[in-house]
Amino acid sequence: MTAATTSHPGAARVGIGGPVGSGKTALLEQLIPRFAARGTRLAVITNDLVTREDAERLRRSGLIAPERVLAVEAGACPHTVIREDPTLNLDAADLLEERFSPLDLILLESGGDNLASTFSLELVDHWLFVIDVAGGGDIPRKKGPGVVQADILIINKPDLAPHVGVDLDAMVAEAKAVRGDRPVLVTNCRSGEGVDAVVEAIARDVLFDGAA
Amino acid sequence: MADASSLLLALQMGDSAFPSGGFGFSWGLETLKHDGLVHDGAGVTAFARAQLRWRWACADRPVLRAALAAKGDLDRLGALDREVEAMSLAAEQREGSRRLGRALVRSHVTMGTPGAAAFQAAQRAGRVLGHLPVAQGVVWGGAGLDVTGAEAVSAFAVAAGIGQAAVRLALVGPVEAQAMIADLRGVIATLLAQPCPERPHAFVPAAEIAVMRHESGDARLFAN
């Protein structure tokens, strides 16, 4: 786990970033029931860019109590709200902890952004970056800070590879090459394939619980 | 001109990069654009002038001044907070002011600014609400800003915040925004030279209606 620059009491905070349409909300929808089944006490913050759509989608999903989902508007600045000035997200996390203490985990979904997006470690303890096969097989070798620096890189939508002319094995190999020892996981967030490995990694590295 | 250390302190407190969440708020401008009521630089300038003259100078300024004078007295600060709460008609205006106050105080707690931790503890205990001008008085006073510096930084933050929001809403270009802010510096200087009202009051109906309409609107780049 990456050491946070500013420690905080209470729930662990895990960020989920990545480009528009890569599958961040779909990943959340797969993670929430898995953590709930483990007994993890959970809340969610979304940073919708233009609407409240992601927050409303989760509230209506039946996967989590609606009041445990907070939306933070990003003022058209998706980078800023998770990195340069994360105070609105920190405030939302404080509120969730006040209202639902004790919490074990707060998942924080960034607004759709580009490959330069990274989370401040004043906001989160650990962060995931989600890219998808349909976005292009060349994304990993572009070495965007999100791809390189995230604690876990997730490559989503592997089933689309043959339809968009992407060599999935080569994409994964290039991702591993640019990330050194940091993990690269492949998920299909529509079917749930590969998501258990994400839960196991978060449980092990963030919640310090090996019983995933 | 202020001495160098005072000037540097004011520059840091007023820096738009200071983590305090202001970039997420438009105070009605997003809805006014969406409704076609503000569509160019002249409209943005008129909006900013109204916010400065009829909200900041007559409401935020006396609250800020009283919060500085309270010097951490939580009973006085709580009474100020309740007055701001009662004066704030639109829900997103009230909530926005509280959110920004909490965000500003949070950063100052982390930095170790004197008085910030006690105020945050009182916020969390429900003793104070932590509206923005009250929080500004607490933390800026703790950081060492005097009344003149605090008022200048507070008013400038209103002008600069509107300018930045207008750029992101594509109402003005970035240089046009700076030209607008340069014009507004004159407005602020004039306001600062006038006596500060003893009791806060405000009259910005178009902005307040816009903030209320924003609560149920689809356009949500900003929190209000």
CSV table of N, CA and C in Angstrom, one decimal, chain A residues 18-175:
chain,number,residue,atom,x,y,z
A,18,GLY,N,-10.2,7.3,-14.0
A,18,GLY,CA,-10.1,6.7,-15.3
A,18,GLY,C,-10.9,7.6,-16.3
A,19,PRO,N,-10.7,7.3,-17.6
A,19,PRO,CA,-11.4,8.1,-18.6
A,19,PRO,C,-12.9,7.9,-18.6
A,20,VAL,N,-13.6,8.8,-19.3
A,20,VAL,CA,-15.0,8.7,-19.4
A,20,VAL,C,-15.4,7.3,-20.1
A,21,GLY,N,-16.3,6.6,-19.6
A,21,GLY,CA,-16.8,5.4,-20.2
A,21,GLY,C,-15.9,4.2,-20.0
A,22,SER,N,-14.9,4.3,-19.2
A,22,SER,CA,-14.0,3.1,-19.1
A,22,SER,C,-14.6,2.0,-18.2
A,23,GLY,N,-15.6,2.4,-17.4
A,23,GLY,CA,-16.3,1.4,-16.5
A,23,GLY,C,-16.1,1.6,-15.0
A,24,LYS,N,-15.9,2.9,-14.6
A,24,LYS,CA,-15.7,3.2,-13.2
A,24,LYS,C,-17.0,2.9,-12.4
A,25,THR,N,-18.1,3.4,-12.9
A,25,THR,CA,-19.3,3.2,-12.2
A,25,THR,C,-19.7,1.7,-12.2
A,26,ALA,N,-19.5,1.0,-13.3
A,26,ALA,CA,-19.8,-0.4,-13.4
A,26,ALA,C,-18.9,-1.2,-12.5
A,27,LEU,N,-17.7,-0.8,-12.3
A,27,LEU,CA,-16.8,-1.5,-11.3
A,27,LEU,C,-17.4,-1.3,-9.9
A,28,LEU,N,-17.8,0.0,-9.6
A,28,LEU,CA,-18.4,0.2,-8.3
A,28,LEU,C,-19.6,-0.7,-8.1
A,29,GLU,N,-20.4,-0.8,-9.1
A,29,GLU,CA,-21.6,-1.7,-9.0
A,29,GLU,C,-21.2,-3.2,-8.7
A,30,GLN,N,-20.1,-3.6,-9.2
A,30,GLN,CA,-19.6,-4.9,-8.9
A,30,GLN,C,-18.9,-5.0,-7.5
A,31,LEU,N,-18.2,-4.0,-7.1
A,31,LEU,CA,-17.5,-4.0,-5.9
A,31,LEU,C,-18.4,-3.9,-4.7
A,32,ILE,N,-19.5,-3.1,-4.8
A,32,ILE,CA,-20.3,-2.9,-3.6
A,32,ILE,C,-20.9,-4.2,-3.0
A,33,PRO,N,-21.6,-5.0,-3.9
A,33,PRO,CA,-22.2,-6.2,-3.3
A,33,PRO,C,-21.1,-7.2,-2.7
A,34,ARG,N,-20.0,-7.2,-3.3
A,34,ARG,CA,-18.9,-8.1,-2.8
A,34,ARG,C,-18.4,-7.6,-1.5
A,35,PHE,N,-18.2,-6.3,-1.3
A,35,PHE,CA,-17.8,-5.9,0.0
A,35,PHE,C,-18.9,-6.0,1.0
A,36,ALA,N,-20.1,-5.8,0.6
A,36,ALA,CA,-21.3,-6.0,1.5
A,36,ALA,C,-21.3,-7.4,2.0
A,37,ALA,N,-21.1,-8.4,1.1
A,37,ALA,CA,-21.1,-9.8,1.5
A,37,ALA,C,-20.0,-10.1,2.4
A,38,ARG,N,-18.9,-9.4,2.4
A,38,ARG,CA,-17.8,-9.6,3.3
A,38,ARG,C,-18.1,-9.0,4.7
A,39,GLY,N,-19.2,-8.1,4.8
A,39,GLY,CA,-19.4,-7.4,6.0
A,39,GLY,C,-18.7,-6.1,6.1
A,40,THR,N,-18.1,-5.7,5.0
A,40,THR,CA,-17.4,-4.4,5.0
A,40,THR,C,-18.4,-3.2,5.1
A,41,ARG,N,-18.2,-2.3,6.0
A,41,ARG,CA,-19.2,-1.2,6.2
A,41,ARG,C,-18.7,-0.1,5.2
A,42,LEU,N,-19.6,0.3,4.3
A,42,LEU,CA,-19.1,1.0,3.1
A,42,LEU,C,-19.9,2.2,2.9
A,43,ALA,N,-19.3,3.2,2.3
A,43,ALA,CA,-20.0,4.4,1.7
A,43,ALA,C,-19.3,4.8,0.4
A,44,VAL,N,-20.0,5.6,-0.3
A,44,VAL,CA,-19.4,6.0,-1.7
A,44,VAL,C,-19.6,7.5,-1.9
A,45,ILE,N,-18.6,8.0,-2.6
A,45,ILE,CA,-18.6,9.4,-3.0
A,45,ILE,C,-18.4,9.4,-4.5
A,46,THR,N,-19.3,10.1,-5.3
A,46,THR,CA,-19.1,10.2,-6.7
A,46,THR,C,-18.8,11.7,-7.1
A,47,ASN,N,-17.9,11.9,-8.1
A,47,ASN,CA,-17.6,13.2,-8.6
A,47,ASN,C,-18.2,13.3,-10.0
A,48,ASP,N,-19.5,13.3,-10.1
A,48,ASP,CA,-20.1,13.5,-11.4
A,48,ASP,C,-19.7,14.9,-12.0
A,49,LEU,N,-19.5,14.9,-13.3
A,49,LEU,CA,-19.0,16.1,-13.9
A,49,LEU,C,-20.1,17.1,-14.3
A,50,VAL,N,-21.1,16.6,-14.9
A,50,VAL,CA,-22.1,17.5,-15.4
A,50,VAL,C,-23.5,17.3,-14.8
A,51,THR,N,-23.8,16.1,-14.3
A,51,THR,CA,-25.1,15.8,-13.7
A,51,THR,C,-24.9,15.1,-12.4
A,52,ARG,N,-26.0,14.5,-11.9
A,52,ARG,CA,-25.9,13.6,-10.7
A,52,ARG,C,-26.1,12.2,-11.1
A,53,GLU,N,-25.8,11.9,-12.4
A,53,GLU,CA,-26.2,10.6,-12.9
A,53,GLU,C,-25.6,9.4,-12.3
A,54,ASP,N,-24.3,9.5,-12.0
A,54,ASP,CA,-23.6,8.3,-11.4
A,54,ASP,C,-24.1,8.1,-10.0
A,55,ALA,N,-24.2,9.2,-9.3
A,55,ALA,CA,-24.7,9.1,-7.9
A,55,ALA,C,-26.1,8.5,-7.9
A,56,GLU,N,-27.0,9.0,-8.7
A,56,GLU,CA,-28.4,8.5,-8.8
A,56,GLU,C,-28.4,7.1,-9.2
A,57,ARG,N,-27.6,6.7,-10.2
A,57,ARG,CA,-27.5,5.3,-10.6
A,57,ARG,C,-27.2,4.4,-9.5
A,58,LEU,N,-26.3,4.8,-8.6
A,58,LEU,CA,-25.9,3.9,-7.5
A,58,LEU,C,-27.0,4.0,-6.4
A,59,ARG,N,-27.6,5.1,-6.2
A,59,ARG,CA,-28.7,5.2,-5.2
A,59,ARG,C,-29.9,4.4,-5.6
A,60,ARG,N,-30.2,4.3,-6.9
A,60,ARG,CA,-31.3,3.5,-7.3
A,60,ARG,C,-31.0,2.0,-7.5
A,61,SER,N,-29.7,1.7,-7.4
A,61,SER,CA,-29.3,0.3,-7.7
A,61,SER,C,-29.8,-0.7,-6.8
A,62,GLY,N,-30.1,-0.3,-5.5
A,62,GLY,CA,-30.5,-1.3,-4.5
A,62,GLY,C,-29.3,-2.0,-3.9
A,63,LEU,N,-28.1,-1.6,-4.3
A,63,LEU,CA,-26.9,-2.2,-3.8
A,63,LEU,C,-26.4,-1.7,-2.5
A,64,ILE,N,-26.8,-0.4,-2.2
A,64,ILE,CA,-26.3,0.3,-1.1
A,64,ILE,C,-27.4,1.3,-0.6
A,65,ALA,N,-27.5,1.5,0.7
A,65,ALA,CA,-28.5,2.5,1.1
A,65,ALA,C,-28.2,3.9,0.5
A,66,PRO,N,-29.3,4.5,-0.1
A,66,PRO,CA,-29.1,5.7,-0.9
A,66,PRO,C,-28.3,6.8,-0.2
A,67,GLU,N,-28.6,6.9,1.2
A,67,GLU,CA,-28.0,8.0,1.9
A,67,GLU,C,-26.5,7.8,2.1
A,68,ARG,N,-26.0,6.6,1.8
A,68,ARG,CA,-24.6,6.3,1.9
A,68,ARG,C,-23.8,6.7,0.6
A,69,VAL,N,-24.5,7.3,-0.3
A,69,VAL,CA,-23.9,7.8,-1.5
A,69,VAL,C,-24.0,9.3,-1.6
A,70,LEU,N,-22.8,10.0,-1.6
A,70,LEU,CA,-22.8,11.5,-1.7
A,70,LEU,C,-22.2,11.8,-3.1
A,71,ALA,N,-22.8,12.9,-3.7
A,71,ALA,CA,-22.2,13.4,-4.9
A,71,ALA,C,-21.5,14.7,-4.6
A,72,VAL,N,-20.3,14.9,-5.2
A,72,VAL,CA,-19.6,16.1,-5.0
A,72,VAL,C,-19.4,16.7,-6.4
A,73,GLU,N,-19.8,17.9,-6.6
A,73,GLU,CA,-19.7,18.5,-7.9
A,73,GLU,C,-18.2,19.0,-8.1
A,74,ALA,N,-17.7,18.9,-9.3
A,74,ALA,CA,-16.3,19.2,-9.5
A,74,ALA,C,-16.0,20.6,-10.2
A,75,GLY,N,-17.1,21.4,-10.4
A,75,GLY,CA,-16.9,22.7,-11.0
A,75,GLY,C,-16.2,22.6,-12.3
A,76,ALA,N,-16.4,21.6,-13.0
A,76,ALA,CA,-15.8,21.3,-14.3
A,76,ALA,C,-14.3,21.1,-14.2
A,77,CYS,N,-13.8,20.7,-13.0
A,77,CYS,CA,-12.4,20.5,-12.8
A,77,CYS,C,-12.2,19.1,-12.2
A,78,PRO,N,-12.3,18.0,-12.9
A,78,PRO,CA,-12.2,16.7,-12.4
A,78,PRO,C,-10.8,16.4,-11.8
A,79,HIS,N,-9.7,17.0,-12.4
A,79,HIS,CA,-8.4,16.9,-11.8
A,79,HIS,C,-8.4,17.5,-10.4
A,80,THR,N,-8.8,18.8,-10.4
A,80,THR,CA,-8.7,19.6,-9.2
A,80,THR,C,-9.3,19.0,-8.0
A,81,VAL,N,-10.5,18.5,-8.2
A,81,VAL,CA,-11.3,18.0,-7.0
A,81,VAL,C,-10.7,16.7,-6.4
A,82,ILE,N,-9.9,16.0,-7.1
A,82,ILE,CA,-9.2,14.9,-6.4
A,82,ILE,C,-7.7,15.1,-6.2
A,83,ARG,N,-7.2,16.2,-6.7
A,83,ARG,CA,-5.7,16.3,-6.5
A,83,ARG,C,-5.4,17.7,-5.9
A,84,GLU,N,-5.5,18.8,-6.7
A,84,GLU,CA,-5.0,20.1,-6.3
A,84,GLU,C,-5.8,20.6,-5.1
A,85,ASP,N,-7.1,20.4,-5.1
A,85,ASP,CA,-8.0,20.9,-4.0
A,85,ASP,C,-9.0,19.8,-3.7
A,86,PRO,N,-8.6,18.8,-2.9
A,86,PRO,CA,-9.6,17.8,-2.6
A,86,PRO,C,-10.5,18.1,-1.4
A,87,THR,N,-10.6,19.3,-1.0
A,87,THR,CA,-11.3,19.6,0.3
A,87,THR,C,-12.7,19.3,0.2
A,88,LEU,N,-13.4,19.4,-0.9
A,88,LEU,CA,-14.8,19.1,-1.0
A,88,LEU,C,-15.1,17.6,-0.8
A,89,ASN,N,-14.2,16.8,-1.4
A,89,ASN,CA,-14.3,15.4,-1.2
A,89,ASN,C,-13.9,15.0,0.2
A,90,LEU,N,-12.9,15.6,0.8
A,90,LEU,CA,-12.6,15.3,2.2
A,90,LEU,C,-13.7,15.7,3.1
A,91,ASP,N,-14.4,16.8,2.8
A,91,ASP,CA,-15.5,17.2,3.6
A,91,ASP,C,-16.7,16.1,3.5
A,92,ALA,N,-16.9,15.6,2.3
A,92,ALA,CA,-17.9,14.6,2.1
A,92,ALA,C,-17.6,13.3,2.8
A,93,ALA,N,-16.3,13.0,2.8
A,93,ALA,CA,-15.9,11.8,3.6
A,93,ALA,C,-16.1,12.0,5.1
A,94,ASP,N,-15.7,13.2,5.5
A,94,ASP,CA,-16.0,13.5,7.0
A,94,ASP,C,-17.5,13.3,7.3
A,95,LEU,N,-18.3,13.8,6.4
A,95,LEU,CA,-19.8,13.8,6.7
A,95,LEU,C,-20.2,12.3,6.8
A,96,LEU,N,-19.8,11.5,5.8
A,96,LEU,CA,-20.2,10.1,5.8
A,96,LEU,C,-19.7,9.4,7.1
A,97,GLU,N,-18.5,9.7,7.5
A,97,GLU,CA,-18.0,9.1,8.7
A,97,GLU,C,-18.8,9.6,10.0
A,98,GLU,N,-19.2,10.8,10.0
A,98,GLU,CA,-20.0,11.3,11.1
A,98,GLU,C,-21.4,10.7,11.1
A,99,ARG,N,-22.0,10.5,9.9
A,99,ARG,CA,-23.3,10.0,9.9
A,99,ARG,C,-23.4,8.5,10.1
A,100,PHE,N,-22.4,7.7,9.6
A,100,PHE,CA,-22.5,6.3,9.5
A,100,PHE,C,-21.4,5.6,10.3
A,101,SER,N,-20.7,6.2,11.2
A,101,SER,CA,-19.6,5.6,11.9
A,101,SER,C,-20.1,4.4,12.7
A,102,PRO,N,-19.3,3.3,12.7
A,102,PRO,CA,-18.0,3.2,12.1
A,102,PRO,C,-18.2,2.7,10.7
A,103,LEU,N,-17.4,3.2,9.8
A,103,LEU,CA,-17.2,2.7,8.4
A,103,LEU,C,-15.9,2.1,8.3
A,104,ASP,N,-15.8,1.1,7.4
A,104,ASP,CA,-14.5,0.5,7.1
A,104,ASP,C,-13.9,1.0,5.8
A,105,LEU,N,-14.7,1.4,4.9
A,105,LEU,CA,-14.2,1.8,3.5
A,105,LEU,C,-15.1,2.8,2.9
A,106,ILE,N,-14.4,3.8,2.3
A,106,ILE,CA,-15.1,4.8,1.5
A,106,ILE,C,-14.5,4.7,0.1
A,107,LEU,N,-15.4,4.4,-0.9
A,107,LEU,CA,-14.9,4.3,-2.3
A,107,LEU,C,-15.3,5.7,-2.9
A,108,LEU,N,-14.3,6.2,-3.6
A,108,LEU,CA,-14.5,7.6,-4.2
A,108,LEU,C,-14.2,7.5,-5.7
A,109,GLU,N,-15.3,7.7,-6.4
A,109,GLU,CA,-15.3,7.6,-7.9
A,109,GLU,C,-15.0,9.0,-8.5
A,110,SER,N,-13.9,9.1,-9.2
A,110,SER,CA,-13.6,10.4,-9.9
A,110,SER,C,-14.6,10.6,-11.1
A,111,GLY,N,-14.7,11.8,-11.5
A,111,GLY,CA,-15.3,12.1,-12.8
A,111,GLY,C,-14.5,11.6,-13.9
A,112,GLY,N,-15.1,11.3,-15.0
A,112,GLY,CA,-14.3,10.8,-16.2
A,112,GLY,C,-13.3,11.9,-16.5
A,113,ASP,N,-12.0,11.4,-16.8
A,113,ASP,CA,-11.0,12.3,-17.0
A,113,ASP,C,-10.0,11.8,-18.0
A,114,ASN,N,-8.8,12.2,-18.0
A,114,ASN,CA,-7.8,11.7,-19.0
A,114,ASN,C,-6.7,11.0,-18.3
A,115,LEU,N,-5.7,10.6,-19.1
A,115,LEU,CA,-4.6,9.8,-18.6
A,115,LEU,C,-3.7,10.5,-17.6
A,116,ALA,N,-3.8,11.8,-17.5
A,116,ALA,CA,-2.9,12.5,-16.6
A,116,ALA,C,-3.6,12.6,-15.2
A,117,SER,N,-4.7,12.1,-15.0
A,117,SER,CA,-5.4,12.2,-13.8
A,117,SER,C,-4.8,11.3,-12.7
A,118,THR,N,-4.6,11.9,-11.5
A,118,THR,CA,-4.1,11.1,-10.4
A,118,THR,C,-4.8,11.6,-9.1
A,119,PHE,N,-4.8,10.8,-8.1
A,119,PHE,CA,-5.4,11.2,-6.8
A,119,PHE,C,-4.3,11.7,-5.9
A,120,SER,N,-4.7,12.7,-5.1
A,120,SER,CA,-3.8,13.2,-4.0
A,120,SER,C,-3.9,12.2,-2.9
A,121,LEU,N,-2.7,11.9,-2.3
A,121,LEU,CA,-2.7,11.0,-1.1
A,121,LEU,C,-3.1,11.7,0.1
A,122,GLU,N,-3.5,13.0,0.0
A,122,GLU,CA,-4.1,13.7,1.1
A,122,GLU,C,-5.6,13.3,1.1
A,123,LEU,N,-6.1,12.8,0.0
A,123,LEU,CA,-7.5,12.4,-0.1
A,123,LEU,C,-7.7,10.9,0.1
A,124,VAL,N,-6.9,10.1,-0.6
A,124,VAL,CA,-7.1,8.7,-0.5
A,124,VAL,C,-5.9,7.9,0.0
A,125,ASP,N,-6.1,6.7,0.4
A,125,ASP,CA,-5.0,5.9,0.9
A,125,ASP,C,-4.5,5.0,-0.3
A,126,HIS,N,-5.3,4.8,-1.3
A,126,HIS,CA,-5.0,3.8,-2.3
A,126,HIS,C,-5.9,4.2,-3.5
A,127,TRP,N,-5.4,4.0,-4.7
A,127,TRP,CA,-6.3,4.3,-5.8
A,127,TRP,C,-6.1,3.4,-7.0
A,128,LEU,N,-7.3,3.2,-7.7
A,128,LEU,CA,-7.3,2.4,-8.9
A,128,LEU,C,-7.5,3.3,-10.1
A,129,PHE,N,-7.0,2.8,-11.2
A,129,PHE,CA,-7.2,3.6,-12.5
A,129,PHE,C,-7.8,2.6,-13.5
A,130,VAL,N,-8.9,2.9,-14.1
A,130,VAL,CA,-9.6,2.0,-14.9
A,130,VAL,C,-9.5,2.5,-16.4
A,131,ILE,N,-8.9,1.7,-17.2
A,131,ILE,CA,-9.0,1.9,-18.7
A,131,ILE,C,-9.7,0.8,-19.3
A,132,ASP,N,-10.1,1.0,-20.6
A,132,ASP,CA,-10.8,-0.1,-21.2
A,132,ASP,C,-10.2,-0.4,-22.6
A,133,VAL,N,-10.4,-1.6,-23.0
A,133,VAL,CA,-9.9,-2.1,-24.3
A,133,VAL,C,-10.3,-1.3,-25.4
A,134,ALA,N,-11.6,-0.9,-25.4
A,134,ALA,CA,-12.1,-0.1,-26.5
A,134,ALA,C,-11.5,1.3,-26.6
A,135,GLY,N,-10.9,1.7,-25.6
A,135,GLY,CA,-10.2,3.0,-25.6
A,135,GLY,C,-8.9,3.0,-26.4
A,136,GLY,N,-8.5,1.8,-26.7
A,136,GLY,CA,-7.3,1.7,-27.6
A,136,GLY,C,-6.2,0.9,-26.9
A,137,GLY,N,-5.6,-0.1,-27.6
A,137,GLY,CA,-4.6,-0.9,-27.1
A,137,GLY,C,-3.3,-0.2,-26.8
A,138,ASP,N,-3.2,1.0,-27.3
A,138,ASP,CA,-1.9,1.8,-27.1
A,138,ASP,C,-1.9,2.6,-25.8
A,139,ILE,N,-3.0,2.6,-25.0
A,139,ILE,CA,-3.1,3.4,-23.9
A,139,ILE,C,-1.9,3.2,-22.9
A,140,PRO,N,-1.6,1.9,-22.5
A,140,PRO,CA,-0.6,1.7,-21.5
A,140,PRO,C,0.8,2.3,-21.9
A,141,ARG,N,1.2,2.1,-23.2
A,141,ARG,CA,2.5,2.6,-23.6
A,141,ARG,C,2.6,4.1,-23.7
A,142,LYS,N,1.5,4.8,-23.6
A,142,LYS,CA,1.5,6.2,-23.5
A,142,LYS,C,2.0,6.7,-22.2
A,143,LYS,N,2.0,5.8,-21.2
A,143,LYS,CA,2.6,6.1,-19.9
A,143,LYS,C,2.0,7.3,-19.2
A,144,GLY,N,0.7,7.4,-19.3
A,144,GLY,CA,0.0,8.5,-18.6
A,144,GLY,C,0.2,8.3,-17.1
A,145,PRO,N,0.3,9.4,-16.3
A,145,PRO,CA,0.5,9.3,-14.9
A,145,PRO,C,-0.6,8.4,-14.2
A,146,GLY,N,-1.8,8.4,-14.7
A,146,GLY,CA,-2.8,7.6,-14.1
A,146,GLY,C,-2.5,6.1,-14.3
A,147,VAL,N,-2.1,5.7,-15.5
A,147,VAL,CA,-1.7,4.3,-15.8
A,147,VAL,C,-0.5,3.9,-15.0
A,148,VAL,N,0.5,4.8,-14.9
A,148,VAL,CA,1.7,4.4,-14.3
A,148,VAL,C,1.7,4.4,-12.8
A,149,GLN,N,1.0,5.4,-12.2
A,149,GLN,CA,1.2,5.7,-10.7
A,149,GLN,C,0.1,5.0,-9.9
A,150,ALA,N,-1.0,4.6,-10.5
A,150,ALA,CA,-2.1,4.0,-9.7
A,150,ALA,C,-1.6,2.8,-8.9
A,151,ASP,N,-2.2,2.6,-7.8
A,151,ASP,CA,-1.9,1.4,-7.0
A,151,ASP,C,-2.3,0.1,-7.7
A,152,ILE,N,-3.4,0.1,-8.4
A,152,ILE,CA,-3.9,-1.0,-9.2
A,152,ILE,C,-4.4,-0.4,-10.6
A,153,LEU,N,-3.9,-0.9,-11.7
A,153,LEU,CA,-4.4,-0.6,-13.0
A,153,LEU,C,-5.4,-1.7,-13.4
A,154,ILE,N,-6.6,-1.3,-13.8
A,154,ILE,CA,-7.6,-2.2,-14.2
A,154,ILE,C,-7.8,-2.0,-15.7
A,155,ILE,N,-7.8,-3.1,-16.5
A,155,ILE,CA,-8.1,-3.1,-17.9
A,155,ILE,C,-9.5,-3.8,-18.0
A,156,ASN,N,-10.4,-3.0,-18.4
A,156,ASN,CA,-11.8,-3.4,-18.5
A,156,ASN,C,-12.3,-3.8,-19.9
A,157,LYS,N,-13.4,-4.5,-20.0
A,157,LYS,CA,-14.0,-4.8,-21.3
A,157,LYS,C,-13.1,-5.7,-22.2
A,158,PRO,N,-12.5,-6.7,-21.6
A,158,PRO,CA,-11.6,-7.6,-22.5
A,158,PRO,C,-12.4,-8.3,-23.6
A,159,ASP,N,-13.7,-8.5,-23.4
A,159,ASP,CA,-14.5,-9.1,-24.4
A,159,ASP,C,-14.6,-8.3,-25.7
A,160,LEU,N,-14.3,-7.0,-25.6
A,160,LEU,CA,-14.4,-6.2,-26.8
A,160,LEU,C,-13.2,-6.3,-27.7
A,161,ALA,N,-12.1,-6.9,-27.2
A,161,ALA,CA,-10.8,-6.8,-27.9
A,161,ALA,C,-10.9,-7.2,-29.3
A,162,PRO,N,-11.5,-8.4,-29.6
A,162,PRO,CA,-11.6,-8.8,-31.1
A,162,PRO,C,-12.4,-7.9,-31.9
A,163,HIS,N,-13.3,-7.2,-31.3
A,163,HIS,CA,-14.2,-6.3,-32.1
A,163,HIS,C,-13.6,-4.9,-32.4
A,164,VAL,N,-12.6,-4.5,-31.6
A,164,VAL,CA,-11.9,-3.2,-31.8
A,164,VAL,C,-10.5,-3.4,-32.3
A,165,GLY,N,-10.1,-4.6,-32.6
A,165,GLY,CA,-8.8,-4.8,-33.2
A,165,GLY,C,-7.6,-4.6,-32.2
A,166,VAL,N,-7.9,-5.0,-30.9
A,166,VAL,CA,-6.9,-4.9,-29.9
A,166,VAL,C,-6.3,-6.2,-29.5
A,167,ASP,N,-5.0,-6.4,-29.4
A,167,ASP,CA,-4.4,-7.6,-28.9
A,167,ASP,C,-4.3,-7.5,-27.4
A,168,LEU,N,-5.3,-8.1,-26.7
A,168,LEU,CA,-5.4,-8.0,-25.2
A,168,LEU,C,-4.1,-8.4,-24.5
A,169,ASP,N,-3.5,-9.5,-24.9
A,169,ASP,CA,-2.3,-10.0,-24.3
A,169,ASP,C,-1.2,-9.0,-24.4
A,170,ALA,N,-1.1,-8.4,-25.6
A,170,ALA,CA,0.0,-7.4,-25.8
A,170,ALA,C,-0.3,-6.1,-24.9
A,171,MET,N,-1.6,-5.8,-24.8
A,171,MET,CA,-2.0,-4.6,-24.0
A,171,MET,C,-1.6,-4.8,-22.5
A,172,VAL,N,-1.9,-6.0,-22.0
A,172,VAL,CA,-1.6,-6.3,-20.6
A,172,VAL,C,-0.1,-6.4,-20.4
A,173,ALA,N,0.6,-6.9,-21.4
A,173,ALA,CA,2.1,-7.0,-21.3
A,173,ALA,C,2.7,-5.6,-21.2
A,174,GLU,N,2.2,-4.7,-22.1
A,174,GLU,CA,2.7,-3.4,-22.1
A,174,GLU,C,2.4,-2.6,-20.8
A,175,ALA,N,1.2,-2.9,-20.3
A,175,ALA,CA,0.8,-2.3,-19.0
A,175,ALA,C,1.7,-2.7,-17.9
